[in-house]
Coordinates of C-alpha atoms in Angstrom, one line a residue:
Chain B
M1 CA 15.3 9.2 6.9
S2 CA 13.2 6.0 7.0
T3 CA 9.3 6.7 5.9
R4 CA 8.2 3.8 7.7
T5 CA 5.5 4.4 10.6
P6 CA 5.5 2.6 14.1
S7 CA 3.4 -0.2 14.0
Q8 CA 0.1 0.1 15.6
S9 CA -3.3 -0.9 15.4
R10 CA -5.5 0.8 13.0
P11 CA -7.3 3.5 14.8
R12 CA -11.0 2.9 15.1
P13 CA -13.3 5.3 13.6
S14 CA -15.5 7.5 15.9
S15 CA -19.0 7.4 14.5
P16 CA -20.7 6.1 11.3
L17 CA -20.6 7.6 8.0
R18 CA -23.1 10.2 7.5
T19 CA -22.5 11.9 4.0
A20 CA -21.5 10.6 0.6
L21 CA -20.3 12.0 -2.5
I22 CA -20.8 9.5 -5.7
T23 CA -19.8 10.4 -9.3
G24 CA -21.5 9.2 -12.3
A25 CA -24.7 8.8 -10.3
S26 CA -27.4 9.5 -12.6
R27 CA -27.7 6.1 -13.9
G28 CA -26.3 2.5 -13.4
L29 CA -24.2 1.6 -10.5
G30 CA -23.8 5.0 -9.3
L31 CA -27.2 5.5 -9.2
G32 CA -27.8 2.1 -7.3
L33 CA -25.1 3.1 -4.9
A34 CA -26.6 6.6 -4.4
R35 CA -30.1 5.0 -3.5
S36 CA -28.9 2.4 -1.3
L37 CA -26.6 4.6 0.8
A38 CA -29.6 7.0 1.1
L39 CA -32.6 4.8 1.5
E40 CA -30.9 1.5 3.2
H41 CA -28.0 3.1 5.3
G42 CA -29.4 6.6 6.0
M43 CA -26.7 8.7 4.5
K44 CA -27.1 12.2 3.0
V45 CA -25.7 11.8 -0.7
A46 CA -24.4 14.2 -3.3
L47 CA -25.0 12.7 -7.0
V48 CA -22.7 14.1 -9.5
A49 CA -23.2 13.9 -13.2
R50 CA -22.8 15.9 -16.4
T51 CA -26.2 16.1 -17.5
R52 CA -28.6 17.9 -15.7
A53 CA -32.2 16.1 -16.6
P54 CA -31.1 12.5 -15.5
L55 CA -29.4 13.7 -12.7
E56 CA -32.3 15.7 -11.3
A57 CA -34.7 12.9 -12.0
A58 CA -32.3 10.6 -9.6
V59 CA -32.2 12.9 -6.9
A60 CA -36.2 13.4 -7.3
E61 CA -36.6 9.7 -7.0
I62 CA -34.3 9.3 -3.9
E63 CA -36.1 12.2 -2.1
S64 CA -39.6 10.8 -2.7
A65 CA -38.5 7.6 -1.2
G66 CA -37.3 9.5 1.9
G67 CA -33.7 10.1 1.5
E68 CA -31.7 13.5 1.4
A69 CA -30.0 13.9 -1.6
L70 CA -28.5 16.8 -3.8
A71 CA -27.5 17.0 -7.5
I72 CA -24.0 18.6 -8.8
V73 CA -24.0 19.2 -12.3
A74 CA -20.1 18.8 -13.1
D75 CA -17.6 16.9 -15.3
V76 CA -15.1 14.9 -13.2
A77 CA -12.4 15.3 -15.9
D78 CA -12.7 19.1 -15.7
K79 CA -9.9 20.0 -13.0
R80 CA -11.4 23.3 -12.3
A81 CA -14.6 21.7 -11.4
I82 CA -13.0 19.7 -8.6
H83 CA -13.1 22.0 -5.7
A84 CA -16.6 23.4 -6.7
I85 CA -18.0 19.9 -6.4
V86 CA -16.5 19.1 -3.0
G87 CA -17.5 22.6 -1.8
Q88 CA -21.0 22.6 -2.8
A89 CA -21.6 18.9 -1.3
A90 CA -19.8 20.0 2.0
A91 CA -21.7 23.1 2.0
S92 CA -24.9 21.3 1.7
L93 CA -24.2 18.0 3.5
G94 CA -21.6 18.9 6.1
D95 CA -18.1 17.2 5.9
I96 CA -17.7 14.3 3.5
D97 CA -17.5 11.1 5.0
L98 CA -17.4 9.0 1.6
L99 CA -16.3 9.3 -1.8
V100 CA -17.2 7.0 -4.6
N101 CA -15.5 7.5 -7.6
N102 CA -17.9 5.6 -10.0
A103 CA -17.8 8.0 -13.1
S104 CA -15.8 6.4 -16.0
S105 CA -15.1 6.5 -19.7
L106 CA -14.5 3.8 -21.9
G107 CA -13.1 6.1 -24.6
P108 CA -14.2 5.9 -28.5
T109 CA -17.0 3.4 -29.0
P110 CA -17.3 0.8 -30.6
L111 CA -14.1 -0.3 -28.7
R112 CA -11.2 -0.6 -30.9
P113 CA -7.4 -1.7 -31.0
L114 CA -4.9 0.6 -29.5
L115 CA -3.5 1.1 -32.7
D116 CA -6.7 3.0 -33.9
N117 CA -7.1 5.0 -30.8
E118 CA -5.9 8.9 -31.1
C119 CA -3.3 10.0 -28.4
E120 CA -6.2 12.6 -27.4
D121 CA -8.8 9.7 -26.8
F122 CA -6.6 8.1 -24.4
G123 CA -5.7 11.7 -22.6
A124 CA -9.6 12.1 -22.0
V125 CA -10.2 8.8 -20.5
L126 CA -7.3 9.4 -18.1
E127 CA -8.9 12.6 -17.2
T128 CA -12.3 11.0 -16.3
N129 CA -10.9 7.6 -14.8
L130 CA -7.6 8.6 -13.2
L131 CA -6.8 12.1 -12.8
G132 CA -10.5 13.0 -11.8
P133 CA -10.7 10.2 -9.0
F134 CA -7.1 11.4 -7.9
R135 CA -8.0 15.0 -7.6
L136 CA -11.5 14.3 -6.0
T137 CA -9.8 12.0 -3.6
K138 CA -7.2 14.6 -2.7
A139 CA -9.7 17.3 -2.2
V140 CA -11.7 15.2 0.5
L141 CA -9.1 12.7 2.0
G142 CA -7.1 15.3 4.2
S143 CA -10.2 16.1 6.1
M144 CA -11.0 12.5 6.5
V145 CA -7.8 11.7 7.9
L146 CA -8.0 14.9 10.3
R147 CA -11.4 14.0 11.4
G148 CA -10.4 10.1 11.9
R149 CA -13.5 9.4 9.6
G150 CA -13.8 8.2 6.0
V151 CA -13.9 5.7 3.1
V152 CA -12.8 6.2 -0.5
V153 CA -14.0 3.7 -3.0
Q154 CA -12.8 3.3 -6.4
I155 CA -15.0 1.7 -9.0
S156 CA -12.6 -0.8 -10.9
S157 CA -13.0 -3.3 -13.5
D158 CA -11.5 -7.0 -14.3
A159 CA -9.9 -5.2 -17.2
A160 CA -7.5 -3.6 -15.2
L161 CA -6.2 -7.2 -14.7
E162 CA -7.0 -9.1 -18.0
A163 CA -5.4 -7.8 -21.1
Y164 CA -8.7 -7.8 -23.0
P165 CA -8.0 -6.6 -26.8
E166 CA -9.9 -3.4 -27.6
W167 CA -10.1 -2.3 -23.8
G168 CA -6.7 -0.6 -23.8
L169 CA -7.6 2.8 -22.9
Y170 CA -10.2 1.8 -20.3
G171 CA -8.4 -1.1 -18.8
S172 CA -5.0 0.7 -18.4
S173 CA -6.5 3.7 -16.7
K174 CA -8.3 1.3 -14.3
A175 CA -4.9 -0.6 -13.8
A176 CA -3.4 2.5 -13.3
L177 CA -6.2 3.6 -10.7
D178 CA -5.9 0.4 -8.8
H179 CA -2.3 0.9 -8.2
L180 CA -2.8 4.6 -7.0
T181 CA -5.3 2.9 -4.6
R182 CA -2.8 0.5 -3.3
I183 CA -0.2 3.2 -2.6
W184 CA -2.9 5.5 -0.9
A185 CA -3.9 2.5 1.3
A186 CA -0.5 1.7 2.0
E187 CA 0.0 5.5 3.2
L188 CA -3.2 5.5 5.2
E189 CA -2.2 2.4 7.2
D190 CA -2.0 4.3 10.4
S191 CA -5.0 6.6 9.9
A192 CA -8.8 5.7 10.4
V193 CA -9.7 6.3 6.8
G194 CA -10.1 3.4 4.2
I195 CA -9.8 3.3 0.6
F196 CA -10.5 0.3 -1.7
A197 CA -11.0 -0.6 -5.3
V198 CA -13.8 -2.7 -6.2
D199 CA -14.6 -4.8 -9.5
P200 CA -18.3 -4.7 -9.8
G201 CA -18.4 -7.5 -12.4
E202 CA -20.6 -7.1 -15.7
M203 CA -23.5 -5.6 -15.0
N204 CA -26.7 -4.6 -17.3
T205 CA -25.7 -1.0 -17.8
R206 CA -25.6 1.6 -20.6
M207 CA -21.7 1.6 -20.6
H208 CA -21.8 -2.3 -20.8
A209 CA -24.1 -2.1 -23.7
E210 CA -21.7 0.4 -25.4
A211 CA -18.9 -2.0 -25.0
I212 CA -20.5 -5.0 -25.8
P213 CA -23.6 -4.5 -27.5
E214 CA -24.2 -8.0 -28.5
A215 CA -24.4 -9.4 -24.8
D216 CA -27.4 -10.7 -23.6
P217 CA -28.7 -8.4 -21.1
E218 CA -30.5 -11.6 -19.0
S219 CA -26.8 -12.9 -18.4
L220 CA -25.8 -9.5 -16.6
A221 CA -25.8 -8.6 -12.9
D222 CA -28.3 -6.1 -11.9
P223 CA -26.6 -2.9 -11.0
R224 CA -28.9 -2.4 -8.0
Q225 CA -28.0 -5.5 -6.4
V226 CA -24.4 -5.0 -7.0
A227 CA -24.7 -1.4 -5.3
R228 CA -26.2 -2.9 -2.2
K229 CA -23.2 -5.6 -1.9
I230 CA -20.7 -2.5 -2.4
A231 CA -22.7 -0.5 0.2
A232 CA -22.2 -3.4 2.6
M233 CA -18.2 -3.6 1.8
I234 CA -18.2 0.1 2.7
Q235 CA -19.8 -0.4 6.1
A236 CA -17.4 -3.1 6.5
A237 CA -14.4 -0.9 5.6
Q238 CA -15.6 1.7 7.7
T239 CA -15.7 -0.6 10.8
G240 CA -12.4 -1.8 10.0
V241 CA -13.2 -5.4 9.0
L242 CA -12.1 -4.9 5.7
G243 CA -8.6 -4.7 4.8
K244 CA -7.6 -2.3 1.8
T245 CA -7.2 -4.5 -0.8
R246 CA -8.9 -5.0 -4.4
L247 CA -12.4 -6.5 -4.0
V248 CA -14.6 -8.4 -6.2
A249 CA -18.5 -7.6 -5.8
G250 CA -19.2 -11.1 -6.9
E251 CA -17.3 -12.7 -4.1
W252 CA -18.9 -10.8 -1.5
P253 CA -21.5 -12.3 0.5
E254 CA -25.2 -11.1 -0.1
P255 CA -25.8 -8.4 2.4
A256 CA -28.4 -8.8 5.1
A257 CA -31.9 -7.6 4.8
Q258 CA -32.4 -4.1 4.1
G259 CA -31.5 -1.8 7.4
Q260 CA -29.7 -4.8 9.1
V261 CA -26.2 -4.1 7.6
A262 CA -23.7 -3.8 10.1
Chain F
M1 CA 8.0 43.7 4.3
S2 CA 7.3 42.6 0.8
P3 CA 4.6 40.6 -0.1
A4 CA 4.8 37.1 -1.4
T5 CA 3.4 37.5 -5.1
A6 CA 2.4 34.0 -5.8
P7 CA 1.9 30.7 -4.3
P8 CA 5.2 29.3 -3.6
G9 CA 6.0 26.0 -5.7
H10 CA 5.1 23.6 -2.9
R11 CA 3.3 24.8 -0.2
D12 CA 5.9 24.0 2.6
E13 CA 8.4 26.1 0.9
V14 CA 8.1 29.3 3.2
R15 CA 10.3 30.2 6.1
L16 CA 9.5 30.1 9.8
L17 CA 10.8 32.6 12.4
E18 CA 10.9 31.0 15.9
V19 CA 10.3 33.6 18.4
D20 CA 10.3 33.0 22.0
P21 CA 8.4 35.8 23.9
R22 CA 9.8 35.2 27.1
R23 CA 13.5 35.1 26.1
G24 CA 13.1 37.4 23.2
S25 CA 15.2 35.3 21.2
V26 CA 14.6 34.8 17.4
F27 CA 15.6 32.0 15.1
D28 CA 15.2 31.4 11.1
H29 CA 14.2 28.3 10.1
P30 CA 12.9 26.5 7.0
F31 CA 9.0 25.5 7.8
R32 CA 9.8 22.1 7.7
D33 CA 11.6 22.4 10.9
L34 CA 8.6 23.0 12.7
P35 CA 8.1 19.4 14.3
E36 CA 11.8 20.0 16.0
L37 CA 10.6 23.2 17.5
L38 CA 7.6 21.8 19.2
E39 CA 7.3 19.2 22.0
P40 CA 6.0 16.1 22.5
G41 CA 2.4 16.4 24.3
D42 CA 2.1 19.9 22.5
L43 CA -1.3 20.5 20.5
L44 CA -1.7 22.3 17.2
V45 CA -4.9 23.5 16.6
V46 CA -5.9 24.1 12.7
N47 CA -8.8 25.7 11.1
D48 CA -10.2 23.4 8.6
A49 CA -12.6 25.9 6.8
A50 CA -12.6 25.5 3.0
T51 CA -12.3 28.7 1.1
L52 CA -15.1 29.9 -0.8
P53 CA -15.0 31.8 -4.4
A54 CA -16.4 34.6 -2.3
S55 CA -16.0 37.3 -5.0
L56 CA -18.8 37.9 -7.3
R57 CA -18.9 40.3 -10.2
G58 CA -22.1 41.8 -11.3
E59 CA -23.9 44.8 -12.3
L60 CA -26.1 46.9 -10.1
E61 CA -29.6 47.7 -11.4
R62 CA -31.0 51.2 -10.8
G63 CA -32.9 53.0 -13.6
G64 CA -30.4 54.2 -15.7
P65 CA -27.2 52.7 -16.9
R66 CA -26.0 49.6 -15.1
S67 CA -22.9 50.0 -12.9
P68 CA -20.1 47.2 -12.6
V69 CA -19.9 46.2 -8.6
E70 CA -18.0 43.6 -6.8
L71 CA -19.4 41.5 -3.8
R72 CA -17.3 40.1 -1.3
L73 CA -19.2 37.7 0.8
L74 CA -18.7 37.5 4.5
G75 CA -21.0 34.7 5.1
P76 CA -24.5 33.7 5.9
A77 CA -26.5 35.9 8.6
E78 CA -29.8 35.3 10.0
G79 CA -32.3 33.2 8.1
S80 CA -31.4 33.0 4.4
R81 CA -29.5 36.2 4.5
W82 CA -25.9 36.8 3.5
R83 CA -23.5 39.4 4.8
A84 CA -21.0 40.9 2.1
V85 CA -19.0 44.0 1.4
L86 CA -19.9 46.0 -2.0
F87 CA -17.0 47.2 -4.2
G88 CA -17.0 49.5 -7.1
S89 CA -15.6 49.1 -10.4
G90 CA -12.2 47.5 -11.1
D91 CA -11.0 44.4 -9.5
W92 CA -8.4 42.7 -7.3
Q93 CA -5.6 44.3 -9.5
L94 CA -6.4 47.6 -8.0
D95 CA -5.1 48.6 -4.5
T96 CA -8.2 48.1 -2.2
D97 CA -7.8 51.5 -1.0
L98 CA -7.7 53.3 -4.4
R99 CA -10.5 51.3 -5.9
P100 CA -13.3 53.7 -6.9
P101 CA -16.3 53.6 -4.1
P102 CA -19.4 51.5 -4.9
P103 CA -22.3 53.4 -6.4
R104 CA -25.0 54.1 -3.6
V105 CA -27.3 51.4 -2.9
E106 CA -31.0 51.2 -1.5
I107 CA -32.8 48.4 0.2
G108 CA -34.3 46.7 -2.5
D109 CA -31.8 47.3 -5.2
A110 CA -30.9 44.1 -7.2
I111 CA -27.5 43.0 -8.3
E112 CA -27.2 40.7 -11.2
L113 CA -24.2 38.4 -10.9
R114 CA -22.3 36.4 -13.4
G115 CA -24.4 33.2 -14.3
G116 CA -27.6 35.0 -13.9
L117 CA -27.6 34.8 -9.7
V118 CA -29.4 38.0 -8.7
A119 CA -28.5 39.4 -5.1
R120 CA -31.1 41.8 -3.5
I121 CA -30.1 44.4 -0.7
D122 CA -32.1 43.6 2.2
G123 CA -30.1 46.1 4.7
R124 CA -27.2 47.9 5.2
P125 CA -26.4 47.6 9.1
G126 CA -23.3 49.6 9.0
P127 CA -20.4 50.6 10.0
G128 CA -19.8 52.6 6.7
D129 CA -21.8 52.2 3.6
R130 CA -20.3 49.1 2.2
L131 CA -21.5 46.5 4.2
V132 CA -24.8 45.0 3.0
E133 CA -27.2 42.2 4.0
L134 CA -28.4 40.3 1.0
S135 CA -31.1 37.8 -0.2
F136 CA -30.2 35.6 -3.3
D137 CA -32.8 34.7 -5.7
R138 CA -32.5 31.2 -4.9
E139 CA -31.2 28.9 -1.7
G140 CA -29.7 25.7 -0.7
P141 CA -27.8 23.6 -3.3
E142 CA -29.0 25.6 -6.1
L143 CA -27.4 28.7 -4.4
W144 CA -24.2 26.9 -3.8
A145 CA -24.2 26.0 -7.3
G146 CA -24.6 29.6 -8.4
L147 CA -21.9 30.7 -6.1
Y148 CA -19.2 28.2 -7.3
A149 CA -20.2 29.1 -11.0
A150 CA -19.9 33.0 -10.6
G151 CA -17.4 33.5 -7.7
R152 CA -13.6 33.7 -7.5
P153 CA -11.5 33.6 -4.6
V154 CA -11.0 37.0 -2.8
Q155 CA -7.5 38.4 -3.6
Y156 CA -5.6 41.7 -3.3
S157 CA -3.2 43.5 -5.6
H158 CA 0.2 42.2 -4.3
L159 CA -0.6 39.1 -6.4
R160 CA 0.7 38.9 -9.8
E161 CA -2.0 36.4 -11.1
A162 CA -5.9 35.5 -10.9
L163 CA -6.0 32.5 -8.2
E164 CA -7.8 29.2 -8.6
L165 CA -9.7 28.0 -6.2
W166 CA -7.2 25.2 -5.2
S167 CA -4.5 27.7 -4.6
V168 CA -6.8 28.9 -1.4
Q169 CA -7.4 25.6 0.2
T170 CA -5.3 23.7 3.1
V171 CA -4.7 20.1 2.9
F172 CA -7.1 19.3 5.3
A173 CA -9.8 21.7 4.2
G174 CA -13.7 20.6 4.9
R175 CA -16.8 22.7 4.9
P176 CA -16.4 25.9 2.8
W177 CA -16.8 28.7 5.6
A178 CA -13.8 31.0 4.9
V179 CA -14.1 34.0 2.5
E180 CA -10.0 34.1 2.8
M181 CA -7.9 31.4 3.3
P182 CA -6.9 30.5 6.8
S183 CA -3.5 30.7 5.4
A184 CA -1.4 29.8 8.6
G185 CA -2.4 26.4 8.0
R186 CA -1.4 26.4 4.0
P187 CA 2.1 25.4 4.4
L188 CA 1.2 22.3 6.2
T189 CA 1.7 19.1 4.1
W190 CA 1.1 15.5 5.1
S191 CA 4.5 14.7 5.2
L192 CA 4.9 17.5 8.0
I193 CA 1.9 16.3 9.9
R194 CA 3.2 12.6 9.9
R195 CA 6.2 13.7 11.3
L196 CA 4.8 15.9 13.9
R197 CA 2.4 13.1 15.0
R198 CA 5.5 10.8 15.1
R199 CA 7.0 13.3 17.5
G200 CA 4.2 13.0 19.9
V201 CA 2.6 16.5 18.7
E202 CA -1.1 16.1 18.3
L203 CA -3.2 17.9 15.9
A204 CA -6.8 19.1 16.5
R205 CA -9.2 20.9 14.4
L206 CA -12.1 23.6 14.4
T207 CA -13.8 25.2 11.8
H208 CA -13.7 29.2 11.6
A209 CA -15.3 31.3 9.0
A210 CA -12.5 33.5 8.5
G211 CA -13.6 36.9 7.0
L212 CA -12.3 39.7 4.9
S213 CA -8.9 41.5 5.9
A214 CA -9.7 44.7 4.0
T215 CA -12.8 46.7 2.7
G216 CA -11.0 50.0 1.2
E217 CA -13.6 51.9 3.6
P218 CA -11.7 53.0 6.7
E219 CA -14.6 53.2 9.1
L220 CA -15.2 49.4 8.1
D221 CA -11.8 48.5 8.3
A222 CA -11.4 49.8 11.6
A223 CA -14.4 47.5 12.9
L224 CA -12.5 44.4 11.5
P225 CA -12.7 41.4 12.2
L226 CA -16.3 41.5 12.4
P227 CA -18.0 38.7 14.6
E228 CA -17.3 35.3 12.5
R229 CA -19.1 32.1 13.0
Y230 CA -17.2 29.1 14.3
S231 CA -17.7 25.3 15.3
I232 CA -15.4 23.4 18.0
P233 CA -16.0 19.7 18.0
A234 CA -16.1 17.8 21.4
A235 CA -13.1 15.8 20.4
T236 CA -10.8 19.1 20.3
V237 CA -12.0 20.1 23.6
A238 CA -10.9 17.0 24.9
A239 CA -7.7 17.0 23.3
I240 CA -7.0 20.5 24.5
E241 CA -7.8 19.3 28.5
A242 CA -5.5 16.3 27.9
S243 CA -2.7 18.3 26.5
R244 CA -3.1 20.7 29.5
A245 CA -3.1 18.2 31.9
R246 CA 0.2 16.6 30.5
G247 CA 1.8 20.0 30.6
G248 CA 1.7 20.4 26.7
R249 CA 1.1 23.7 25.0
I250 CA -2.0 24.7 22.9
I251 CA -0.8 26.2 20.0
A252 CA -3.2 27.9 17.5
V253 CA -2.4 27.9 13.9
G254 CA -3.5 31.0 12.5
T255 CA -5.3 34.1 14.3
T256 CA -8.6 32.7 13.6
V257 CA -8.2 29.9 15.7
V258 CA -7.0 32.1 18.5
R259 CA -10.3 34.2 18.2
A260 CA -12.5 30.7 18.2
L261 CA -10.6 29.3 20.9
E262 CA -10.6 32.3 23.1
S263 CA -14.2 33.3 22.4
A264 CA -15.3 29.5 23.2
A265 CA -13.1 29.8 26.5
L266 CA -15.0 33.0 27.6
E267 CA -18.6 31.6 26.6
G268 CA -17.2 28.5 28.9
G269 CA -16.0 30.4 31.7
G270 CA -12.2 29.6 31.1
R271 CA -13.0 26.2 29.7
P272 CA -13.8 25.9 26.1
R273 CA -17.2 25.1 25.1
A274 CA -17.6 22.5 22.2
G275 CA -20.2 23.6 19.8
A276 CA -20.9 26.5 17.4
G277 CA -20.7 29.9 18.3
W278 CA -20.0 33.6 16.9
A279 CA -16.3 34.9 17.7
K280 CA -16.9 38.6 18.7
L281 CA -13.8 39.1 20.7
I282 CA -11.0 41.6 19.5
I283 CA -7.9 40.2 20.8
T284 CA -4.9 42.7 21.3
G285 CA -2.1 43.0 23.9
E286 CA -4.4 44.2 26.5
R287 CA -6.1 40.8 26.8
E288 CA -4.9 38.0 28.9
L289 CA -5.5 34.7 26.8
E290 CA -7.3 31.9 28.8
L291 CA -6.2 29.0 26.8
V292 CA -3.8 29.6 23.8
D293 CA 0.0 29.3 24.6
G294 CA 1.5 29.9 21.2
L295 CA 0.7 30.9 17.7
L296 CA 1.8 29.8 14.1
T297 CA 1.0 32.7 12.0
G298 CA 1.7 34.4 8.6
M299 CA 4.1 37.5 8.7
H300 CA 1.5 40.3 9.4
D301 CA 2.4 44.0 8.9
P302 CA 2.1 46.2 11.9
S303 CA -0.5 48.1 9.7
E304 CA -2.8 45.0 9.7
S305 CA -5.6 44.3 12.2
H306 CA -4.2 41.0 12.7
Y307 CA -0.9 42.4 14.0
R308 CA -2.5 43.8 17.2
L309 CA -3.5 40.0 18.0
L310 CA 0.1 39.0 17.9
Q311 CA 0.8 41.4 20.7
A312 CA -1.4 39.1 23.1
F313 CA 1.5 36.6 22.6
A314 CA 4.7 38.6 22.7
P315 CA 5.7 42.1 24.0
A316 CA 5.6 44.9 21.6
R317 CA 9.5 45.2 22.0
V318 CA 10.0 41.4 21.3
L319 CA 7.7 41.7 18.2
E320 CA 9.4 44.7 16.7
A321 CA 12.6 43.1 17.0
A322 CA 11.6 39.8 15.6
W323 CA 10.0 41.9 12.8
S324 CA 12.8 43.6 12.1
A325 CA 15.1 40.7 11.9
A326 CA 12.5 38.9 9.6
L327 CA 12.6 42.1 7.4
E328 CA 16.6 42.2 7.3
A329 CA 16.4 38.2 6.5
G330 CA 14.0 38.9 3.3
Y331 CA 10.9 37.1 5.0
R332 CA 7.7 37.8 2.8
S333 CA 4.3 38.7 4.1
H334 CA 0.7 37.9 3.4
E335 CA -1.1 34.5 2.6
F336 CA 1.6 33.0 0.6
G337 CA 4.5 34.4 2.5
D338 CA 6.7 33.1 5.3
T339 CA 5.6 32.4 8.9
A340 CA 6.2 32.9 12.7
L341 CA 6.1 30.7 15.3
I342 CA 5.6 32.8 18.5
L343 CA 6.0 30.4 21.4
P344 CA 7.3 30.6 25.0
G345 CA 9.8 27.8 25.8
R346 CA 8.4 25.1 27.8
Q347 CA 9.9 25.0 31.4
P348 CA 12.9 22.7 31.5
T349 CA 11.9 19.1 33.1
P350 CA 14.3 16.6 34.3
G351 CA 16.1 14.7 31.6
W352 CA 15.3 17.3 29.2
T353 CA 16.9 20.6 28.1
T354 CA 16.4 23.6 26.0
A355 CA 19.6 23.2 24.4
S356 CA 18.8 19.5 23.2
R357 CA 15.4 20.6 22.0
S358 CA 16.6 23.3 19.6
R359 CA 18.9 20.9 17.5
G360 CA 15.8 18.7 17.4
A361 CA 18.0 15.9 19.1
A362 CA 17.1 12.8 20.7
G363 CA 16.4 14.6 23.7
G364 CA 12.9 15.2 23.0
E365 CA 12.4 11.5 21.5
T366 CA 12.8 9.8 24.7
R367 CA 10.2 11.8 26.5
P368 CA 6.9 10.0 27.4
R369 CA 3.9 10.9 25.6

């Protein structure tokens, strides 16, 4: 039997995104996204990270600026944590409309050639960068499809495309995540749910400093600015403007002034 | 009927007993045949509640030595209170009816749960001694974090192994309202849902806080199911009305969906009302259903409270004959077991016959949506 679906226009989502689940959200791009989605787009946000103190500080910061935020201490690489993460978020915020798989691991630093990486290190990177996002997506996507509303965003990297020496574990995990996302997008073609991977570009974050300590922070993008662009992309994906392709944050136009993002 | 003792390898690897209550006919199918057993225009309504880890082990603090207890949550009650059923020592591996009774509790007693969460007894509303109202020592996100850290899925002694939380979720689970899995929806896969949609069968959802199916206390068991909260989206009400207008049938996936829809229909004077409510109806063969035409259900034993509800869909003699055929064919019961579709055949319309339908042939495909 053919698996092709009858061609039809993409169903329009019924209403705006109201709730978000963001992993790796206590700093860098994840925190920037949580802040932008909560404060500029009025979404209720659940922030996931492994370490309690910085996570709670991030939530407190968003709340003191008038946003609604919630802290979930968990490791996305732990498969037993997945339904607990999604359940805690949905219990407090309601059905999850947006998932941002942002938490990532570089593997051992300083970065090293593939021959110097242990197999176990690769396994751990895949758990965080590929299987964790797969499990979390699987845990929220069905409800999104049934409700006819939702967006899933995978934070990727140009290391998924370019063969940078010493970036083997991270780069191959992100390449696999990109392809997983393309296949998911093809399977969601007749649904109202959007899924895309985005390359945020080089940002002034702790992860970047761990990977390339010698880089000049002045030459790197501010993760808060990149977050605002990705938040605008999410809105576009939700209203059907955006296809489900791989995107580069740097190529996206600057979002309109605060609060005016379509 | 013997129970399924573990989840099937793939969620749709169960059997489906097709029962036509009007004709009294019974057919055995693989579950994957479901799309061919329904007609374009029919509407399946699912319960999208995710399942909580609602079993919490702890110790009762009362003066002398601490006693081991298990709390099985029923869900939030008024204010910040919760309702739960108290069990004694032992765990799911003991037959619920044979477990030692819980120690006697008084209002104000504290139960310290795994991970340091503390529940205080606030009330014992009855029936029986085991139904309790609780307040926890935290609320909001901290309480949810504590429950997810301390809790395990509720399960019973027919299972071989301890369940993981992922084993008790449907593919479309959303808000964690259920304390036992809404299991009739468990065999539904996305492949199957796509085939249903391609056939012109629609899917709608509601959320219903499926409760406990057994407590070990006869007085309390006799009162099951207790009132359970539900929420019906406006889009689901619209889908029901559209389906009825085109002559489609409303098929509940699970007994919880029947309770929610019929309770909402009662509130709305025959028309389901969108929004939240408490399902209080106990549905039996005595009750004329307002809204629901058919039921996709797990195989419930005649001893279970759910079985009474099945009698609202089929006369006792048809159910008895169907169940004995299922028994003979080796059907298995309970949450990971086989299923039944109890659905009156649609009145034949021009250009379409029951015979072509039953083979899933092109007859159905050519009908307008």
